[in-house]
Short mmCIF file of C-alpha atoms and ligand atoms in Angstrom, two decimals:
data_model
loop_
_atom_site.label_atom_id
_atom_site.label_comp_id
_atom_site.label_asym_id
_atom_site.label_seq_id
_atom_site.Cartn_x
_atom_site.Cartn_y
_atom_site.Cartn_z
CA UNK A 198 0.00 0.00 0.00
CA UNK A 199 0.95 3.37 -0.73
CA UNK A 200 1.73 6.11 1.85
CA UNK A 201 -1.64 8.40 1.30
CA UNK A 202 -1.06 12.07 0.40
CA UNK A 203 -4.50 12.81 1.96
CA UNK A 204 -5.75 12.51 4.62
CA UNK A 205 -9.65 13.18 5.44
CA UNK A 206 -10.72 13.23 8.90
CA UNK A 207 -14.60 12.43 9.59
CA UNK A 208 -16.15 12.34 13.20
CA UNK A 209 -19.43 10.35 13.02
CA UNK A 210 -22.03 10.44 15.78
CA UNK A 211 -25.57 9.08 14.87
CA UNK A 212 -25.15 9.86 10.82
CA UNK A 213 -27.09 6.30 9.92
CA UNK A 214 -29.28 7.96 7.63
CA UNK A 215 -26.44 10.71 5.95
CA UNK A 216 -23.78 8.04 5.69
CA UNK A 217 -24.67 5.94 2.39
CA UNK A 218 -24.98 9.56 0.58
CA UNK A 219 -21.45 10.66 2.23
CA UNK A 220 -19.94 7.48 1.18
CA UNK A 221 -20.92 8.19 -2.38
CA UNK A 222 -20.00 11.37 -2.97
CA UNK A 223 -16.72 11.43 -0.41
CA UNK A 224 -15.14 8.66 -2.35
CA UNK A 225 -16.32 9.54 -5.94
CA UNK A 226 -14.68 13.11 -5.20
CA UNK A 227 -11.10 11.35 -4.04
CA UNK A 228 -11.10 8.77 -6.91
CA UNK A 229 -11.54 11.64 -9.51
CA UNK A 230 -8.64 13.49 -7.99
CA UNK A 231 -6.36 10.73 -8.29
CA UNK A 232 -3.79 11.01 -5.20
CA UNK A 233 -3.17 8.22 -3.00
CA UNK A 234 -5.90 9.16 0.31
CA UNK A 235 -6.90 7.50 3.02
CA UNK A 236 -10.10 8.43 4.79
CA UNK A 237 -10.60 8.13 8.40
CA UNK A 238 -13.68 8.07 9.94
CA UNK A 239 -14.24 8.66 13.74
CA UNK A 240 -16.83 6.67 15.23
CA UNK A 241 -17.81 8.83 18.27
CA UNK A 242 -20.06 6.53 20.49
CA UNK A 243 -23.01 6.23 18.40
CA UNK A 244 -26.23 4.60 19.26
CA UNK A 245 -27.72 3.92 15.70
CA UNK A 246 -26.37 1.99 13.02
CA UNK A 247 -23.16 4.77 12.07
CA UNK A 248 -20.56 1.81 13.47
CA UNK A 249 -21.98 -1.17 11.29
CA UNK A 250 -22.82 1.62 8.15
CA UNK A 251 -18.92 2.75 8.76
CA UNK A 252 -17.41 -1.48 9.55
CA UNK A 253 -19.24 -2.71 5.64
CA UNK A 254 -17.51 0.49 4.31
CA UNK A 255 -14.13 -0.71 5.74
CA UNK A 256 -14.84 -4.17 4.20
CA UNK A 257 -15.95 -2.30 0.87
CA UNK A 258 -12.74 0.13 0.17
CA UNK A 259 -10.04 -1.44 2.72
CA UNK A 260 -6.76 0.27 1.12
CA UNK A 261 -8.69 3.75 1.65
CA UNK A 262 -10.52 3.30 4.70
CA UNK A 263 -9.68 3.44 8.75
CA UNK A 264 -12.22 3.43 10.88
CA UNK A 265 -11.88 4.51 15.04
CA UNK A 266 -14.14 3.31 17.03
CA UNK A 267 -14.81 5.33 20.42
CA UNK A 268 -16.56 3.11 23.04
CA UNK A 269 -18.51 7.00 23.96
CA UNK A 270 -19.34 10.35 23.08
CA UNK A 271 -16.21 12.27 23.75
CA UNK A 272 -17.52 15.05 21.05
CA UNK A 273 -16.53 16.47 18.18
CA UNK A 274 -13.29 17.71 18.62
CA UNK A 275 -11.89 14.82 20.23
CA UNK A 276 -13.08 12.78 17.53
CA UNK A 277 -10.75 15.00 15.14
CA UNK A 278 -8.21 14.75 17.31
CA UNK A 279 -7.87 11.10 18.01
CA UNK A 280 -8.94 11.46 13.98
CA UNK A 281 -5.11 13.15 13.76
CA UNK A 282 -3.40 10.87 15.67
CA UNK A 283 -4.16 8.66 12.77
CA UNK A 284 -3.37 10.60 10.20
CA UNK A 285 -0.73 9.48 7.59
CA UNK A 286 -0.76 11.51 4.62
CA UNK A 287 1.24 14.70 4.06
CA UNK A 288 -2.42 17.01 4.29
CA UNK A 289 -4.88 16.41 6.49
CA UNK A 290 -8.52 17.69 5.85
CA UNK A 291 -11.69 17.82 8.21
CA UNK A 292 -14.63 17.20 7.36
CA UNK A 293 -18.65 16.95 8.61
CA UNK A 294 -20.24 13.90 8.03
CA UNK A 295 -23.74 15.36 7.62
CA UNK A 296 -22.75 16.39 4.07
CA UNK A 297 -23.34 20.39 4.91
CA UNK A 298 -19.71 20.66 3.62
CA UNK A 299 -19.89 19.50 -0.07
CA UNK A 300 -16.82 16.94 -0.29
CA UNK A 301 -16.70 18.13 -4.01
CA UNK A 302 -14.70 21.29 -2.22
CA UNK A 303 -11.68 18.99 -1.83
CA UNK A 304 -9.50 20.14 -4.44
CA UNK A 305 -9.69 23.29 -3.85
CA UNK A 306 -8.68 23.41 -0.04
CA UNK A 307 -5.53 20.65 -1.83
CA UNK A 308 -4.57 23.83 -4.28
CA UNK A 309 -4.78 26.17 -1.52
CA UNK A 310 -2.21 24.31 0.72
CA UNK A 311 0.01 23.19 -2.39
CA UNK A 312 0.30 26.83 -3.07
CA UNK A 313 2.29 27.24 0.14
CA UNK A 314 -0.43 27.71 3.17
CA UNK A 315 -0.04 25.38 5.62
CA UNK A 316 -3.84 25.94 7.40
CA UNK A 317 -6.67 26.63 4.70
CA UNK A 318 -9.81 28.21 6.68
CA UNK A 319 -13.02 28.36 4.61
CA UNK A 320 -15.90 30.92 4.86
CA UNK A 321 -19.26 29.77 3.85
CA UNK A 322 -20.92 31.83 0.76
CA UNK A 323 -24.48 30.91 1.86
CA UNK A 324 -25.13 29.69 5.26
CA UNK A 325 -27.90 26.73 5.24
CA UNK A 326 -29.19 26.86 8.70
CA UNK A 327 -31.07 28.27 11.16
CA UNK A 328 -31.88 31.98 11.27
CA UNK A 329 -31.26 31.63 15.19
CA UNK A 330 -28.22 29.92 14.50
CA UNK A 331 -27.10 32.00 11.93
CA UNK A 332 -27.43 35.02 14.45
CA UNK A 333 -25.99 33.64 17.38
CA UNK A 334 -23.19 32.47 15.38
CA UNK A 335 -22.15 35.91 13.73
CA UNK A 336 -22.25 37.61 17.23
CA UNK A 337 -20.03 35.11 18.64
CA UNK A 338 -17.46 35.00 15.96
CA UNK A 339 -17.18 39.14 16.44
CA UNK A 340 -16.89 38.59 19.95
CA UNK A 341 -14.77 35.53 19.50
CA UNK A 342 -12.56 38.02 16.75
CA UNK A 343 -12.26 40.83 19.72
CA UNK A 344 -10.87 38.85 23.06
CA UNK A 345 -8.83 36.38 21.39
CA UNK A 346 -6.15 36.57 18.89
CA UNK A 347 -7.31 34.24 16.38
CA UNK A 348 -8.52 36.12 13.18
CA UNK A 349 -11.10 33.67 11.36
CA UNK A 350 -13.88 34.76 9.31
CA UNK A 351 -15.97 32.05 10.15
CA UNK A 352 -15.44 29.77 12.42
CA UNK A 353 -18.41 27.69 12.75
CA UNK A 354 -16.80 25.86 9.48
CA UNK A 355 -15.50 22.45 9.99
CA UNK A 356 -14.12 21.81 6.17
CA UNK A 357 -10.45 22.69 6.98
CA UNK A 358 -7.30 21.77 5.65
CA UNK A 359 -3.81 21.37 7.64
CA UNK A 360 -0.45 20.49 6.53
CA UNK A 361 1.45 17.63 8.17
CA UNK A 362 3.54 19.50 10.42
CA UNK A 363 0.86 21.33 11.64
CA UNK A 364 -1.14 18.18 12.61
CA UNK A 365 2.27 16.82 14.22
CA UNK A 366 2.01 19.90 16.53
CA UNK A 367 -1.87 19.55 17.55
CA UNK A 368 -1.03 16.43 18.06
CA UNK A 369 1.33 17.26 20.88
CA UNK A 370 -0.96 19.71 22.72
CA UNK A 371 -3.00 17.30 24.86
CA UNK A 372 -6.12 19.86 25.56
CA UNK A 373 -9.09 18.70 27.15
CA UNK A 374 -11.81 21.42 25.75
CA UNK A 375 -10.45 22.42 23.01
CA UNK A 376 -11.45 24.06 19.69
CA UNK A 377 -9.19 22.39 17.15
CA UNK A 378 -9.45 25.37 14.25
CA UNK A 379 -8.56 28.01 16.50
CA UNK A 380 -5.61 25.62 17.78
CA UNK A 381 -4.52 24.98 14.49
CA UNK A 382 -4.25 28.86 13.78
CA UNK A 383 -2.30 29.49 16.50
CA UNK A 384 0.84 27.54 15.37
CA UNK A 385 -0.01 27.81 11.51
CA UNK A 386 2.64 29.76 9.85
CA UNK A 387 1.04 30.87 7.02
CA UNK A 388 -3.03 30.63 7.25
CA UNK A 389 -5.48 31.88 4.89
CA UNK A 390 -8.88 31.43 4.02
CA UNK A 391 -11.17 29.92 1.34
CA UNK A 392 -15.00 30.18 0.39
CA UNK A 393 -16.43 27.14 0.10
CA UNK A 394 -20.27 26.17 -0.82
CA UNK A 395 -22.21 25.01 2.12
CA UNK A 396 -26.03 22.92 2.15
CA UNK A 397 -28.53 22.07 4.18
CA UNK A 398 -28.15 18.54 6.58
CA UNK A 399 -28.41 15.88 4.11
CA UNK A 400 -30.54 14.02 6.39
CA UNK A 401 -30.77 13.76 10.39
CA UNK A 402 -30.44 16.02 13.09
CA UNK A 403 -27.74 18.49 14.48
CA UNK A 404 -26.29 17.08 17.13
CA UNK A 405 -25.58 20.61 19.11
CA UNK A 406 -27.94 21.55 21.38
CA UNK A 407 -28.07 25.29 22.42
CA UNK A 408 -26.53 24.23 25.81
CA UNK A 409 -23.19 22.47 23.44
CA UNK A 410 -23.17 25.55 21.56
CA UNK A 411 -22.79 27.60 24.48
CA UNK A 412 -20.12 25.13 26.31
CA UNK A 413 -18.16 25.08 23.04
CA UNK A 414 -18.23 29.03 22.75
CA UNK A 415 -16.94 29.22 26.64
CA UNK A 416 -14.14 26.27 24.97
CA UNK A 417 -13.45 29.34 22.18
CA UNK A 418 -12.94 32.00 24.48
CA UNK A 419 -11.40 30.58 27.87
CA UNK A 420 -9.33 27.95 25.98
CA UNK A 421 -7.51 30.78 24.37
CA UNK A 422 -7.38 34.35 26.27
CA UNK A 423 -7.59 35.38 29.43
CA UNK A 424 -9.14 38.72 28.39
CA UNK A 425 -12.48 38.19 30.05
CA UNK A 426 -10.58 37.70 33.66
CA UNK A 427 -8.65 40.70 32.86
CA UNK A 428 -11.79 42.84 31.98
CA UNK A 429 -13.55 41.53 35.09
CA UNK A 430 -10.78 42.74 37.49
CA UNK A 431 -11.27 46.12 35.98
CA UNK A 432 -15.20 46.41 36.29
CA UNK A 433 -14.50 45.20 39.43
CA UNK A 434 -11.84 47.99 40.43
CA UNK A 435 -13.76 50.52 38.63
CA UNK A 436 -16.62 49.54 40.89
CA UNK A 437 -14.79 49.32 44.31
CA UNK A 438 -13.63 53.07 43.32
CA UNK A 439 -16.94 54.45 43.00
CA UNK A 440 -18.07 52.38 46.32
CA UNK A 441 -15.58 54.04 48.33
CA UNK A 442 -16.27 57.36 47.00
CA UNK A 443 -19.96 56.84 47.51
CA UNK A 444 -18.96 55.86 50.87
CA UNK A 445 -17.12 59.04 52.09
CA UNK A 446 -20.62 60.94 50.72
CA UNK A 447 -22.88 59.37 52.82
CA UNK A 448 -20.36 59.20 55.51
CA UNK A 449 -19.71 63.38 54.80
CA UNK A 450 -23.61 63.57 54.30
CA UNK A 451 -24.46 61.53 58.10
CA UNK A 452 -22.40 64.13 59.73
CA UNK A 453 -23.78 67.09 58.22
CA UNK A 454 -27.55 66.66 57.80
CA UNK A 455 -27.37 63.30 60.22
CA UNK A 456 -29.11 59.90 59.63
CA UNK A 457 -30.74 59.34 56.64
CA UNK A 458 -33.57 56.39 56.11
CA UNK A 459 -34.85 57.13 52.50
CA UNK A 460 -31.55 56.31 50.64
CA UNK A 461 -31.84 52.18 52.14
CA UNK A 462 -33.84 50.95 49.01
CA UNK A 463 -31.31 52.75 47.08
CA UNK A 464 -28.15 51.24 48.93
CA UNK A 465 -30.68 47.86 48.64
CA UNK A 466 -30.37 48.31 44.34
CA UNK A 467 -26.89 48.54 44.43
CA UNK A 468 -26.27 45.92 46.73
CA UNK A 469 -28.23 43.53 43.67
CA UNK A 470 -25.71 45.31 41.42
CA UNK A 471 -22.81 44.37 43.00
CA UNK A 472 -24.20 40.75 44.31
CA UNK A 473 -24.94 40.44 41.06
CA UNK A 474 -21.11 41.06 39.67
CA UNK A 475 -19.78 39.25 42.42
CA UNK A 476 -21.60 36.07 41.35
CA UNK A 477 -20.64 36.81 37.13
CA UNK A 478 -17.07 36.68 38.66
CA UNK A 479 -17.06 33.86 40.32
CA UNK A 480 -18.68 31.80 37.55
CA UNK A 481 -16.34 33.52 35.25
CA UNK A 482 -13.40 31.92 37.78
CA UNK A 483 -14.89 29.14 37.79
CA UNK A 484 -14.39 28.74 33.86
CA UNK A 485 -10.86 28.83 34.54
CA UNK A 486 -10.54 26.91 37.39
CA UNK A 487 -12.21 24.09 36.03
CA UNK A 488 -9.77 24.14 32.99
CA UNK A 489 -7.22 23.94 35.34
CA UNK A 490 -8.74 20.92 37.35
CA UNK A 491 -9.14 19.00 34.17
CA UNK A 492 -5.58 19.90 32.94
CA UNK A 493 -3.67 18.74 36.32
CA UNK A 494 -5.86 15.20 36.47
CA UNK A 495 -4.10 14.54 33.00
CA UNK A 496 -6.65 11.80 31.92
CA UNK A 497 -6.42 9.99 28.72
CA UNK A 498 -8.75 12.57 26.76
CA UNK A 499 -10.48 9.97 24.69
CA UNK A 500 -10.79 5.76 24.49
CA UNK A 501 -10.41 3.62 21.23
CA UNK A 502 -12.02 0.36 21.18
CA UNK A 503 -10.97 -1.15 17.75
CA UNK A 504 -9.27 0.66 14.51
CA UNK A 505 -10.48 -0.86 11.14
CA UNK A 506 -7.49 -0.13 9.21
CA UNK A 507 -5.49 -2.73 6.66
CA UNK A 508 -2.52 -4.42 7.53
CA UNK A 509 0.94 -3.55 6.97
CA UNK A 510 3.79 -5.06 7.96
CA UNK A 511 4.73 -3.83 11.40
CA UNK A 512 1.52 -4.48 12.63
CA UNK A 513 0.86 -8.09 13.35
CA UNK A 514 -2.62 -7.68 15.40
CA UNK A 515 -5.58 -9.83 14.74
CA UNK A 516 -7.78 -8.72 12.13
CA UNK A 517 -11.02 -7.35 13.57
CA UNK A 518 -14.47 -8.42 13.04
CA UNK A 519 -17.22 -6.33 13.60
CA UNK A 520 -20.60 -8.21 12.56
CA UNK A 521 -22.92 -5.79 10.45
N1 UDP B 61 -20.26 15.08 16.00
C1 UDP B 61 -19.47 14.20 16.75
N2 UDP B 61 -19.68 14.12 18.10
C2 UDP B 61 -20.59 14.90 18.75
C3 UDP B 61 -21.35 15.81 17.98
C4 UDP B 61 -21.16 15.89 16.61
O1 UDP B 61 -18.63 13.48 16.20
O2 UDP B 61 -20.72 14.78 19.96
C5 UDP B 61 -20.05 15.16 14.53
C6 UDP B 61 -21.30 14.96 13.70
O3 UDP B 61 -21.52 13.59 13.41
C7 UDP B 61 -20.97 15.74 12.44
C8 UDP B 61 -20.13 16.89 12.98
O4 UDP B 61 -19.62 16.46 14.24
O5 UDP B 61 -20.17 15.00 11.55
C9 UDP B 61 -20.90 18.19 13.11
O6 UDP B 61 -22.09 17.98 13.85
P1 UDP B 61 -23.47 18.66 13.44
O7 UDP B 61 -23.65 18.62 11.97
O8 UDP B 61 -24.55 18.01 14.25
O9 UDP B 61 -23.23 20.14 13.94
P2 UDP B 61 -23.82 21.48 13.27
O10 UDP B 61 -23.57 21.40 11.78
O11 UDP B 61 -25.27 21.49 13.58
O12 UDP B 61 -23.04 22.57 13.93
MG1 MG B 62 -23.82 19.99 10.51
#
């Protein structure tokens, strides 16, 4: 067998009904270019039929396919990166199995890093979800764009392409919540960006909920600045200023024109204020403290119970049988 010059990486989690399409058009796409590829497909703890769908597929194109098989749902990102691990070809490329990024986009993310770019973003030309979605997402990519240092036009977009060496890296960061994009750009030498088509789900359902969109934008922003700490401690000092100043009024005020009474429901409203602060703070710590909790306990980030992947020589393992 031939060492692969691509590499795509898949992470499947309940795609039954999307896979047989994916299959199709995924592998028609990579015979027409014809480069050596391999494509590796990340079973992430599905409950349907995605590990049988993804075991006949193995049987079907062995020399192309590898197939991980998590024994749980460790999520997207970890599927890519135990996805990586894998990876032997000299360009790696990511890829959503719901068919929303047209495979057909291939080549052109290939051209981009043969011309010298060693991390090919993509921006989508027409966005085929959910107004909400849509929304939500634009505001958090300009916020996103503002605290951290990672410039990315888009970057809801999975269909990404990374040179070796810059999978070689990821590869040594062993993050727990991570966002693997905005990883990628901060060790890519020479990034740029691509539009790329984009469609609706071929078939199924997204697998985000709005409370997994909101843990993976917390990922985004704590994984990679510490600006929101920073502009905490200075609401907070600008507040403690203008409490002490307040202070010194009323304690000027008692002295001149003696007790007051009305002002309590006002002192009540700004004790909410500041309670209120107080407890955005601590959560906000709490963001980072639990990063740091799950960094120190060092845990294996993800299990593999079987790779699907032809034999070569070095390996003498047991060929693995997965009944369909
Ligand atoms: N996915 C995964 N594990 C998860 C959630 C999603 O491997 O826990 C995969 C999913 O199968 C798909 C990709 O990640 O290939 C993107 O998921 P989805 O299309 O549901 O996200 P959306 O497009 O709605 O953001
Ligand atoms: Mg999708």
């Amino acid at each position: 067998m031939i060492a692969p010059e691509l590499s795509i990486v898949v992470p499947v989690y309940n795609e039954e009904d999307v896979l047989p399409a994916l299959f199709e058009r995924l592998y028609a796409v990579l015979d027409q270019l014809g480069e050596p590829y391999e494509i590796i497909f990340i079973n992430d703890g599905s409950r349907d039929r995605s590990a049988q769908l993804l075991a006949a597929q193995f049987r079907k194109r062995p020399d192309e396919t590898r197939v991980v098989l998590f024994n749980g749902n460790f999520g997207q990102h970890m599927a890519i990166m135990a996805g990586f691990a894998h990876v032997r070809g000299r360009i790696a490329i990511t890829l959503d199995a719901d068919l929303q990024n047209p495979p057909e986009e291939i080549p052109n993310l290939v051209a981009a890093i043969r011309a010298g770019h060693d991390y090919v973003g993509t921006i989508r030309k027409a966005r085929n979800d959910s107004a909400f979605r849509r929304i939500a997402s634009r505001l958090m990519n300009g916020l996103r764009e503002r605290i951290t240092r990672i410039h990315m036009t888009d970057q809801g977009c999975m269909l990404r392409a990374y040179d070796r060496a810059l999978v070689d890296t990821l590869n040594a960061c062993s993050e727990v919540n991570t966002f693997i994009p905005a990883l990628a750009y901060t060790f890519a030498a020479s990034p740029t960006e691509i539009e790329v088509e984009h469609e609706a789900r071929h078939a199924g359902q997204s697998k985000y909920s709005l409370y997994a969109l909101i843990r993976l934008n917390f990922d985004l922003v704590t994984g990679f600045s510490t600006v929101p700490l920073q502009w905490f401690s200075l609401i907070g000092m600008i507040l403690s200023l203008l409490a002490g100043a307040l202070f010194v009024l009323l304690l000027v005020r008692r002295f001149i024109l003696g007790a007051e009474v009305e002002g309590v429901f006002t002192l009540f409203a700004l004790q909410f204020f500041l309670t209120g602060i107080i407890l955005f703070g601590i959560g906000l710590m709490g963001e980072y403290v639990g990063r740091i909790q799950q960094e120190v306990r060092r845990r294996p980030r993800y299990r593999i119970s079987t790779v699907l992947e032809a034999q070569t020589q070095a390996q003498a393992t047991e060929p693995v049988e997965i009944a369909a």
